[in-house]
CSV table of C-alpha atoms in Angstrom, one decimal:
chain,number,residue,atom,x,y,z
F,96,UNK,CA,99.2,223.8,-141.6
F,97,UNK,CA,101.2,224.9,-144.7
F,98,UNK,CA,100.3,222.2,-147.2
F,99,UNK,CA,103.2,222.7,-149.4
F,100,UNK,CA,105.5,222.5,-146.5
F,101,UNK,CA,103.8,219.4,-145.3
F,102,UNK,CA,104.2,217.7,-148.7
F,103,UNK,CA,107.7,218.5,-148.6
F,104,UNK,CA,108.1,217.1,-145.0
F,105,UNK,CA,106.3,213.7,-146.2
F,106,UNK,CA,108.6,213.6,-149.4
F,107,UNK,CA,111.6,214.0,-147.1
F,108,UNK,CA,110.5,211.4,-144.5
F,109,UNK,CA,109.8,208.9,-147.5
F,110,UNK,CA,113.3,209.6,-148.9
F,111,UNK,CA,114.9,208.7,-145.4
F,112,UNK,CA,113.0,205.5,-144.8
F,113,UNK,CA,113.3,204.3,-148.2
F,114,UNK,CA,117.0,204.9,-148.5
F,115,UNK,CA,118.0,201.5,-146.8
F,116,UNK,CA,121.0,203.1,-145.2
F,117,UNK,CA,122.4,201.9,-141.9
F,118,UNK,CA,122.7,205.4,-140.4
F,119,UNK,CA,120.3,208.4,-141.0
F,120,UNK,CA,121.7,211.0,-143.2
F,121,UNK,CA,122.3,213.9,-141.0
F,122,UNK,CA,121.6,216.5,-143.6
F,123,UNK,CA,118.2,215.2,-144.1
F,124,UNK,CA,117.6,214.7,-140.3
F,125,UNK,CA,118.5,218.5,-139.7
F,126,UNK,CA,115.9,219.7,-142.3
F,127,UNK,CA,113.3,217.1,-140.9
F,128,UNK,CA,114.0,218.8,-137.3
F,129,UNK,CA,113.8,222.4,-138.7
F,130,UNK,CA,110.5,221.8,-140.5
F,131,UNK,CA,109.0,219.9,-137.3
F,132,UNK,CA,110.0,223.1,-135.3
F,133,UNK,CA,108.7,225.6,-137.5
F,134,UNK,CA,105.9,224.4,-139.6
F,135,UNK,CA,104.4,220.8,-138.8
F,136,UNK,CA,102.3,219.9,-135.8
F,137,UNK,CA,103.9,217.3,-133.7
F,138,UNK,CA,100.8,214.7,-133.9
F,139,UNK,CA,101.0,214.8,-137.6
F,140,UNK,CA,104.7,214.3,-137.5
F,141,UNK,CA,104.3,211.3,-135.0
F,142,UNK,CA,101.5,209.7,-137.0
F,143,UNK,CA,103.6,209.9,-140.2
F,144,UNK,CA,106.5,208.1,-138.6
F,145,UNK,CA,104.3,205.6,-137.0
F,146,UNK,CA,102.7,204.7,-140.4
F,147,UNK,CA,106.1,204.2,-141.8
F,148,UNK,CA,107.0,202.2,-138.8
F,149,UNK,CA,104.2,199.7,-139.6
F,150,UNK,CA,105.5,199.0,-143.2
F,151,UNK,CA,106.0,195.3,-143.8
F,152,UNK,CA,109.7,195.9,-144.4
F,153,UNK,CA,112.3,195.7,-141.8
F,154,UNK,CA,114.9,198.3,-143.2
F,155,UNK,CA,112.0,200.9,-143.5
F,156,UNK,CA,111.2,200.0,-139.9
F,157,UNK,CA,114.8,200.7,-138.8
F,158,UNK,CA,114.9,203.9,-140.4
F,159,UNK,CA,111.4,205.0,-139.0
F,160,UNK,CA,112.5,204.2,-135.7
F,161,UNK,CA,115.6,206.1,-136.0
F,162,UNK,CA,113.7,209.1,-136.8
F,163,UNK,CA,111.5,208.6,-133.9
F,164,UNK,CA,114.4,208.3,-131.9
F,165,UNK,CA,116.0,211.6,-133.0
F,166,UNK,CA,112.5,213.4,-132.3
F,167,UNK,CA,112.1,211.7,-129.0
F,168,UNK,CA,115.3,213.6,-127.7
F,169,UNK,CA,114.2,216.8,-129.1
F,170,UNK,CA,110.4,217.1,-128.3
F,171,UNK,CA,108.5,216.7,-125.2
F,172,UNK,CA,105.3,216.3,-127.4
F,173,UNK,CA,107.0,213.5,-129.3
F,174,UNK,CA,108.0,211.8,-126.0
F,175,UNK,CA,104.4,212.0,-124.6
F,176,UNK,CA,103.0,210.6,-127.9
F,177,UNK,CA,105.5,207.8,-128.0
F,178,UNK,CA,104.8,206.7,-124.4
F,179,UNK,CA,101.2,206.5,-125.1
F,180,UNK,CA,101.8,204.1,-128.1
F,181,UNK,CA,104.9,202.4,-126.6
F,182,UNK,CA,103.2,198.9,-126.5
F,183,UNK,CA,102.5,199.2,-130.1
F,184,UNK,CA,106.1,200.4,-130.9
F,185,UNK,CA,107.5,197.5,-128.8
F,186,UNK,CA,105.3,195.1,-130.6
F,187,UNK,CA,106.5,196.5,-134.1
F,188,UNK,CA,110.2,196.5,-133.2
F,189,UNK,CA,110.8,193.7,-130.6
F,190,UNK,CA,108.1,191.2,-131.4
F,191,UNK,CA,107.9,189.7,-127.9
F,192,UNK,CA,104.6,188.0,-128.3
F,193,UNK,CA,104.0,184.9,-130.3
F,194,UNK,CA,101.4,186.7,-132.2
F,195,UNK,CA,104.0,189.4,-133.3
F,196,UNK,CA,106.1,188.9,-136.3
F,197,UNK,CA,108.9,190.9,-137.8
F,198,UNK,CA,108.9,191.6,-141.5
F,199,UNK,CA,111.5,190.5,-144.0
F,200,UNK,CA,114.5,190.9,-144.9
F,201,UNK,CA,115.3,188.4,-142.0
F,202,UNK,CA,118.9,189.4,-141.8
F,203,UNK,CA,117.7,192.9,-140.6
F,204,UNK,CA,115.5,191.8,-137.9
F,205,UNK,CA,118.2,191.6,-135.3
F,206,UNK,CA,119.4,194.9,-136.1
F,207,UNK,CA,115.9,196.4,-135.6
F,208,UNK,CA,115.8,194.7,-132.2
F,209,UNK,CA,119.1,195.9,-131.2
F,210,UNK,CA,118.5,199.4,-132.3
F,211,UNK,CA,115.0,199.5,-130.5
F,212,UNK,CA,116.5,198.0,-127.2
F,213,UNK,CA,119.5,200.4,-127.3
F,214,UNK,CA,117.3,203.4,-127.8
F,215,UNK,CA,114.8,202.4,-125.1
F,216,UNK,CA,117.6,201.9,-122.8
F,217,UNK,CA,119.0,205.5,-123.5
F,218,UNK,CA,115.5,207.0,-123.1
F,219,UNK,CA,115.1,205.5,-119.6
F,220,UNK,CA,118.5,206.6,-118.6
F,221,UNK,CA,118.0,210.1,-119.8
F,222,UNK,CA,114.3,210.6,-119.3
F,223,UNK,CA,113.1,207.8,-116.8
F,224,UNK,CA,113.1,210.0,-113.7
F,225,UNK,CA,110.8,212.5,-115.3
F,226,UNK,CA,108.3,210.0,-117.1
F,227,UNK,CA,106.9,207.6,-114.8
F,228,UNK,CA,105.4,205.4,-117.5
F,229,UNK,CA,108.7,205.1,-119.2
F,230,UNK,CA,110.1,204.0,-116.1
F,231,UNK,CA,107.7,201.3,-115.4
F,232,UNK,CA,107.7,200.0,-119.1
F,233,UNK,CA,111.3,199.8,-119.1
F,234,UNK,CA,111.3,197.6,-115.6
F,235,UNK,CA,108.6,195.4,-117.2
F,236,UNK,CA,110.4,194.9,-120.4
F,237,UNK,CA,113.6,193.9,-118.5
F,238,UNK,CA,111.9,191.7,-115.6
F,239,UNK,CA,108.8,190.3,-117.3
F,240,UNK,CA,109.6,190.2,-121.0
F,241,UNK,CA,113.3,188.9,-120.7
F,242,UNK,CA,114.7,192.1,-122.4
F,243,UNK,CA,118.3,192.2,-121.8
F,244,UNK,CA,119.4,195.9,-122.1
F,245,UNK,CA,123.1,194.9,-121.7
F,246,UNK,CA,123.5,192.3,-124.3
F,247,UNK,CA,120.9,194.0,-126.5
F,248,UNK,CA,118.8,190.8,-126.6
F,249,UNK,CA,115.2,190.5,-126.8
F,250,UNK,CA,113.4,187.0,-126.6
F,251,UNK,CA,109.7,185.9,-126.6
F,252,UNK,CA,108.7,183.7,-123.8
F,253,UNK,CA,108.8,180.7,-126.4
F,254,UNK,CA,112.4,181.7,-127.4
F,255,UNK,CA,113.2,182.1,-123.7
F,256,UNK,CA,112.1,178.6,-123.0
F,257,UNK,CA,113.7,177.3,-126.3
F,258,UNK,CA,117.0,178.9,-125.2
F,259,UNK,CA,116.8,177.4,-121.7
F,260,UNK,CA,115.9,173.9,-123.2
F,261,UNK,CA,118.9,174.2,-125.4
F,262,UNK,CA,121.3,174.9,-122.5
F,263,UNK,CA,120.1,172.1,-120.4
F,264,UNK,CA,120.4,169.8,-123.3
F,265,UNK,CA,124.1,171.2,-123.7
F,266,UNK,CA,124.5,170.7,-119.9
F,267,UNK,CA,123.5,167.0,-120.1
F,268,UNK,CA,125.6,166.3,-123.1
F,269,UNK,CA,128.6,167.8,-121.4
F,270,UNK,CA,127.8,165.9,-117.8
F,271,UNK,CA,127.5,162.6,-120.0
F,272,UNK,CA,130.9,163.4,-121.8
F,273,UNK,CA,132.5,164.1,-118.5
F,274,UNK,CA,131.0,160.8,-116.8
F,275,UNK,CA,132.1,158.7,-119.7
F,276,UNK,CA,135.6,160.1,-119.7
F,277,UNK,CA,135.9,159.6,-115.9
F,278,UNK,CA,134.5,156.1,-116.3
F,279,UNK,CA,137.3,155.4,-119.1
F,280,UNK,CA,139.9,156.7,-116.6
F,281,UNK,CA,138.8,154.7,-113.8
F,282,UNK,CA,138.6,151.4,-115.8
F,283,UNK,CA,142.0,151.7,-117.1
F,284,UNK,CA,143.7,153.2,-114.0
F,285,UNK,CA,144.9,149.7,-112.9
F,286,UNK,CA,146.6,149.4,-116.4
F,287,UNK,CA,148.4,152.8,-115.7
F,288,UNK,CA,149.4,151.7,-112.3
F,289,UNK,CA,150.7,148.3,-113.4
F,290,UNK,CA,152.8,149.9,-116.2
F,291,UNK,CA,154.4,152.3,-113.5
F,292,UNK,CA,154.9,149.5,-111.0
F,293,UNK,CA,156.4,147.1,-113.6
F,294,UNK,CA,158.6,149.8,-114.8
F,295,UNK,CA,159.9,150.9,-111.3
F,296,UNK,CA,160.5,147.2,-110.7
F,297,UNK,CA,162.7,147.0,-113.7
F,298,UNK,CA,164.6,150.2,-112.7
F,299,UNK,CA,165.1,148.5,-109.2
F,300,UNK,CA,166.6,145.4,-110.8
F,301,UNK,CA,168.8,147.3,-113.2
F,302,UNK,CA,170.0,150.0,-110.7
F,303,UNK,CA,172.5,147.9,-108.6
F,304,UNK,CA,174.6,147.3,-111.6
F,305,UNK,CA,174.5,150.6,-113.0
F,306,UNK,CA,177.3,153.2,-112.9
F,307,UNK,CA,176.8,156.9,-112.4
F,308,UNK,CA,177.4,159.3,-115.3
F,309,UNK,CA,177.9,162.9,-114.0
F,310,UNK,CA,176.7,165.6,-116.4
F,311,UNK,CA,176.2,169.4,-115.8
F,312,UNK,CA,173.0,170.9,-114.2
F,313,UNK,CA,171.0,173.5,-116.1
F,314,UNK,CA,168.8,176.4,-114.8
F,315,UNK,CA,165.5,176.5,-116.5
F,316,UNK,CA,163.0,179.2,-116.3
F,317,UNK,CA,159.4,178.6,-116.3
F,318,UNK,CA,156.3,180.7,-115.9
F,319,UNK,CA,154.4,180.8,-112.5
F,320,UNK,CA,151.0,181.9,-112.4
F,321,UNK,CA,150.2,184.3,-109.5
F,322,UNK,CA,147.2,186.3,-108.4
F,323,UNK,CA,147.5,189.8,-106.5
F,324,UNK,CA,144.1,191.2,-105.9
F,325,UNK,CA,145.5,194.2,-104.2
F,326,UNK,CA,148.0,195.3,-106.9
F,327,UNK,CA,146.4,194.2,-110.2
F,328,UNK,CA,142.7,193.9,-109.7
F,329,UNK,CA,142.7,190.2,-109.3
F,330,UNK,CA,144.4,189.6,-112.6
F,331,UNK,CA,146.9,187.0,-113.4
F,332,UNK,CA,150.7,188.1,-113.4
F,333,UNK,CA,153.3,185.7,-115.0
F,334,UNK,CA,156.5,185.6,-112.9
F,335,UNK,CA,159.6,183.7,-113.8
F,336,UNK,CA,160.8,180.9,-111.4
F,337,UNK,CA,164.1,179.3,-111.8
F,338,UNK,CA,164.3,175.4,-111.4
F,339,UNK,CA,167.6,173.5,-111.4
F,340,UNK,CA,167.5,170.4,-113.5
F,341,UNK,CA,169.8,167.8,-112.1
F,342,UNK,CA,171.3,165.4,-114.5
F,343,UNK,CA,173.8,163.8,-112.3
F,344,UNK,CA,171.6,160.9,-111.7
F,345,UNK,CA,172.0,159.5,-115.2
F,346,UNK,CA,173.2,155.9,-115.1
F,347,UNK,CA,174.9,153.4,-117.4
F,348,UNK,CA,173.8,150.0,-117.7
F,349,UNK,CA,175.5,147.3,-119.7
F,350,UNK,CA,173.0,144.9,-121.3
F,351,UNK,CA,173.8,141.2,-120.6
F,352,UNK,CA,172.3,137.9,-121.0
F,353,UNK,CA,171.1,137.9,-117.5
F,354,UNK,CA,169.4,141.5,-117.7
F,355,UNK,CA,168.4,141.4,-121.2
F,356,UNK,CA,164.9,140.3,-120.5
F,357,UNK,CA,164.6,143.1,-117.9
F,358,UNK,CA,165.8,145.8,-120.5
F,359,UNK,CA,163.2,144.4,-122.9
F,360,UNK,CA,160.4,144.6,-120.4
F,361,UNK,CA,161.4,148.0,-119.5
F,362,UNK,CA,161.4,149.1,-123.1
F,363,UNK,CA,157.9,147.7,-123.6
F,364,UNK,CA,156.5,149.5,-120.7
F,365,UNK,CA,158.0,152.7,-121.5
F,366,UNK,CA,156.8,152.4,-125.3
F,367,UNK,CA,153.5,151.7,-123.9
F,368,UNK,CA,153.4,154.7,-121.6
F,369,UNK,CA,154.7,157.1,-124.3
F,370,UNK,CA,152.8,155.9,-127.3
F,371,UNK,CA,149.4,154.8,-125.7
F,372,UNK,CA,148.8,155.9,-122.2
F,373,UNK,CA,150.2,159.5,-122.1
F,374,UNK,CA,148.3,160.6,-125.4
F,375,UNK,CA,145.2,158.9,-124.1
F,376,UNK,CA,145.3,160.8,-120.8
F,377,UNK,CA,146.0,164.0,-123.0
F,378,UNK,CA,142.8,163.5,-124.9
F,379,UNK,CA,140.9,162.8,-121.8
F,380,UNK,CA,142.2,166.0,-119.9
F,381,UNK,CA,141.2,168.0,-123.1
F,382,UNK,CA,137.7,166.5,-123.2
F,383,UNK,CA,137.0,167.3,-119.6
F,384,UNK,CA,138.1,170.9,-119.8
F,385,UNK,CA,136.2,171.3,-123.0
F,386,UNK,CA,133.1,170.0,-121.2
F,387,UNK,CA,133.6,172.2,-118.0
F,388,UNK,CA,134.7,169.3,-116.0
F,389,UNK,CA,135.5,170.1,-112.2
F,390,UNK,CA,138.9,170.7,-110.9
F,391,UNK,CA,138.7,167.8,-108.7
F,392,UNK,CA,137.9,165.6,-111.8
F,393,UNK,CA,140.8,167.0,-113.9
F,394,UNK,CA,143.5,166.8,-111.3
F,395,UNK,CA,143.7,163.0,-111.0
F,396,UNK,CA,144.4,162.7,-114.7
F,397,UNK,CA,147.1,165.3,-114.6
F,398,UNK,CA,148.8,163.5,-111.5
F,399,UNK,CA,148.6,160.2,-113.4
F,400,UNK,CA,150.2,161.7,-116.3
F,401,UNK,CA,152.8,163.1,-114.0
F,402,UNK,CA,153.7,159.6,-112.6
F,403,UNK,CA,154.0,158.2,-116.2
F,404,UNK,CA,156.2,161.0,-117.2
F,405,UNK,CA,158.4,160.4,-114.3
F,406,UNK,CA,159.1,156.7,-115.3
F,407,UNK,CA,159.8,157.9,-118.8
F,408,UNK,CA,162.1,160.7,-117.7
F,409,UNK,CA,164.0,158.0,-115.5
F,410,UNK,CA,164.3,155.8,-118.6
F,411,UNK,CA,166.0,158.7,-120.7
F,412,UNK,CA,168.5,158.9,-117.8
F,413,UNK,CA,169.6,155.3,-118.4
F,414,UNK,CA,172.7,154.9,-120.8
F,415,UNK,CA,171.9,151.3,-121.9
F,416,UNK,CA,174.9,149.8,-123.8
F,417,UNK,CA,173.2,147.3,-125.8
F,418,UNK,CA,175.2,144.1,-126.9
F,419,UNK,CA,172.3,142.5,-129.0
F,420,UNK,CA,171.3,143.8,-132.4
F,421,UNK,CA,167.8,144.5,-130.9
F,422,UNK,CA,167.7,148.4,-131.4
F,423,UNK,CA,165.9,150.5,-129.0
F,424,UNK,CA,162.2,150.5,-129.9
F,425,UNK,CA,161.0,153.5,-128.1
F,426,UNK,CA,160.0,156.0,-130.6
F,427,UNK,CA,160.8,159.6,-129.4
F,428,UNK,CA,158.3,162.5,-129.9
F,429,UNK,CA,161.1,164.5,-131.4
F,430,UNK,CA,164.1,163.3,-133.0
F,431,UNK,CA,166.6,165.7,-131.2
F,432,UNK,CA,164.5,166.0,-128.0
F,433,UNK,CA,166.6,167.1,-125.1
F,434,UNK,CA,166.1,165.7,-121.5
F,435,UNK,CA,164.9,169.0,-120.2
F,436,UNK,CA,162.4,169.7,-123.0
F,437,UNK,CA,159.5,169.4,-120.6
F,438,UNK,CA,160.7,172.7,-118.8
F,439,UNK,CA,159.9,175.3,-121.6
F,440,UNK,CA,158.7,178.8,-120.8
F,441,UNK,CA,154.8,178.9,-121.6
F,442,UNK,CA,152.4,181.6,-122.2
F,443,UNK,CA,149.7,180.8,-119.9
F,444,UNK,CA,147.3,183.4,-121.0
F,445,UNK,CA,147.3,181.9,-124.4
F,446,UNK,CA,146.5,178.5,-123.1
F,447,UNK,CA,144.0,179.3,-120.3
F,448,UNK,CA,142.2,181.8,-122.7
F,449,UNK,CA,140.6,178.8,-124.3
F,450,UNK,CA,139.2,177.5,-121.0
F,451,UNK,CA,135.9,178.7,-119.8
F,452,UNK,CA,136.1,181.9,-118.0
F,453,UNK,CA,134.6,180.7,-114.6
F,454,UNK,CA,137.1,177.9,-114.3
F,455,UNK,CA,140.2,179.7,-115.7
F,456,UNK,CA,141.6,181.2,-112.6
F,457,UNK,CA,140.8,178.4,-110.2
F,458,UNK,CA,142.6,176.0,-112.6
F,459,UNK,CA,145.6,178.3,-113.4
F,460,UNK,CA,146.2,178.6,-109.5
F,461,UNK,CA,146.2,174.9,-109.0
F,462,UNK,CA,148.3,174.3,-112.1
F,463,UNK,CA,151.0,176.6,-110.6
F,464,UNK,CA,151.4,174.3,-107.6
F,465,UNK,CA,153.5,171.6,-109.1
F,466,UNK,CA,156.1,171.1,-111.7
F,467,UNK,CA,154.1,168.2,-113.2
F,468,UNK,CA,150.8,170.3,-113.5
F,469,UNK,CA,153.1,173.0,-115.1
F,470,UNK,CA,154.0,170.3,-117.9
F,471,UNK,CA,150.3,169.9,-118.4
F,472,UNK,CA,149.9,173.5,-119.3
F,473,UNK,CA,152.5,172.9,-121.9
F,474,UNK,CA,150.5,170.0,-123.4
F,475,UNK,CA,147.4,172.0,-123.4
F,476,UNK,CA,149.2,174.8,-125.2
F,477,UNK,CA,150.0,172.3,-127.9
F,478,UNK,CA,146.6,170.8,-128.3
F,479,UNK,CA,144.5,174.2,-128.1
F,480,UNK,CA,147.2,175.7,-130.4
């Protein structure tokens, strides 16, 4: 061995591993490869790289492993030596055992793990068919040591158990939140139904004396969620459906001493629906979706909200000519809200993108089945922003 060249090689390796750079300097690497090929025996090269790989500094280990990775792709001798020491290399870069600890700085530990996992995955893809030990080691890491080569995640058995424990705890919390919300809905369902029944009773009492007021019809376009697995790979498409909103049923009612108490009762029920019940249902629906509530659990709340919206819309169609000084006490959501404001075009992708992936398509398909559920998408858009 040429000692002068060997010293030059050692200084160059030290320069690279001490640089702290995220990526290796390609000029330096090219020179290292040239020295390896012409002047320096591979066992000595490998021994020097392994020496730096054991340094108690995470950035030095990252650079050392990157050098090893470069040489692994170029030299059969380095591949043989690496596979002989693969257990040690895994311990120094992935720390899969409780007794293994990665050195500081802490913020570079995940980078070291990801670098090593990605490299080992590439080694197996490129050389696994020719190196039986590499293929066996790869499968062992994947199947027995919980190394996720797709997500670039490596956990110890302890970390894996902690993660499973965390997921189970989150699931229990979510299930409790869903159960609590459904319990609240069940307890208050009778109040919602009473409100709807009493409002409809008031409508029935007022309708015989109501005179029709004819208005024009509007054509409103709203999005419909469709799935076409043959033409678009199962992805959602937004189609436009035209719905005719008929205003011809708007009625005029003259307030009198005979019907004043009925009108006041109707005012109270509608105010209760708009200011209390519907916002409450909105919050519960949001809570169920956030905690992965099932479709069959969410839809009853949406349908109840639909029934409440129906009586509110019927109320809006009443032209009540009030003779008393008592003003209408219903607070509108928007000062200039039009009668057809519930029928607006909604970007479903923006809304459904906030819903967990596994429930997104199923809920979208159900929501497209009725006009009331379509209105719920609008509400979700406002809530999830």
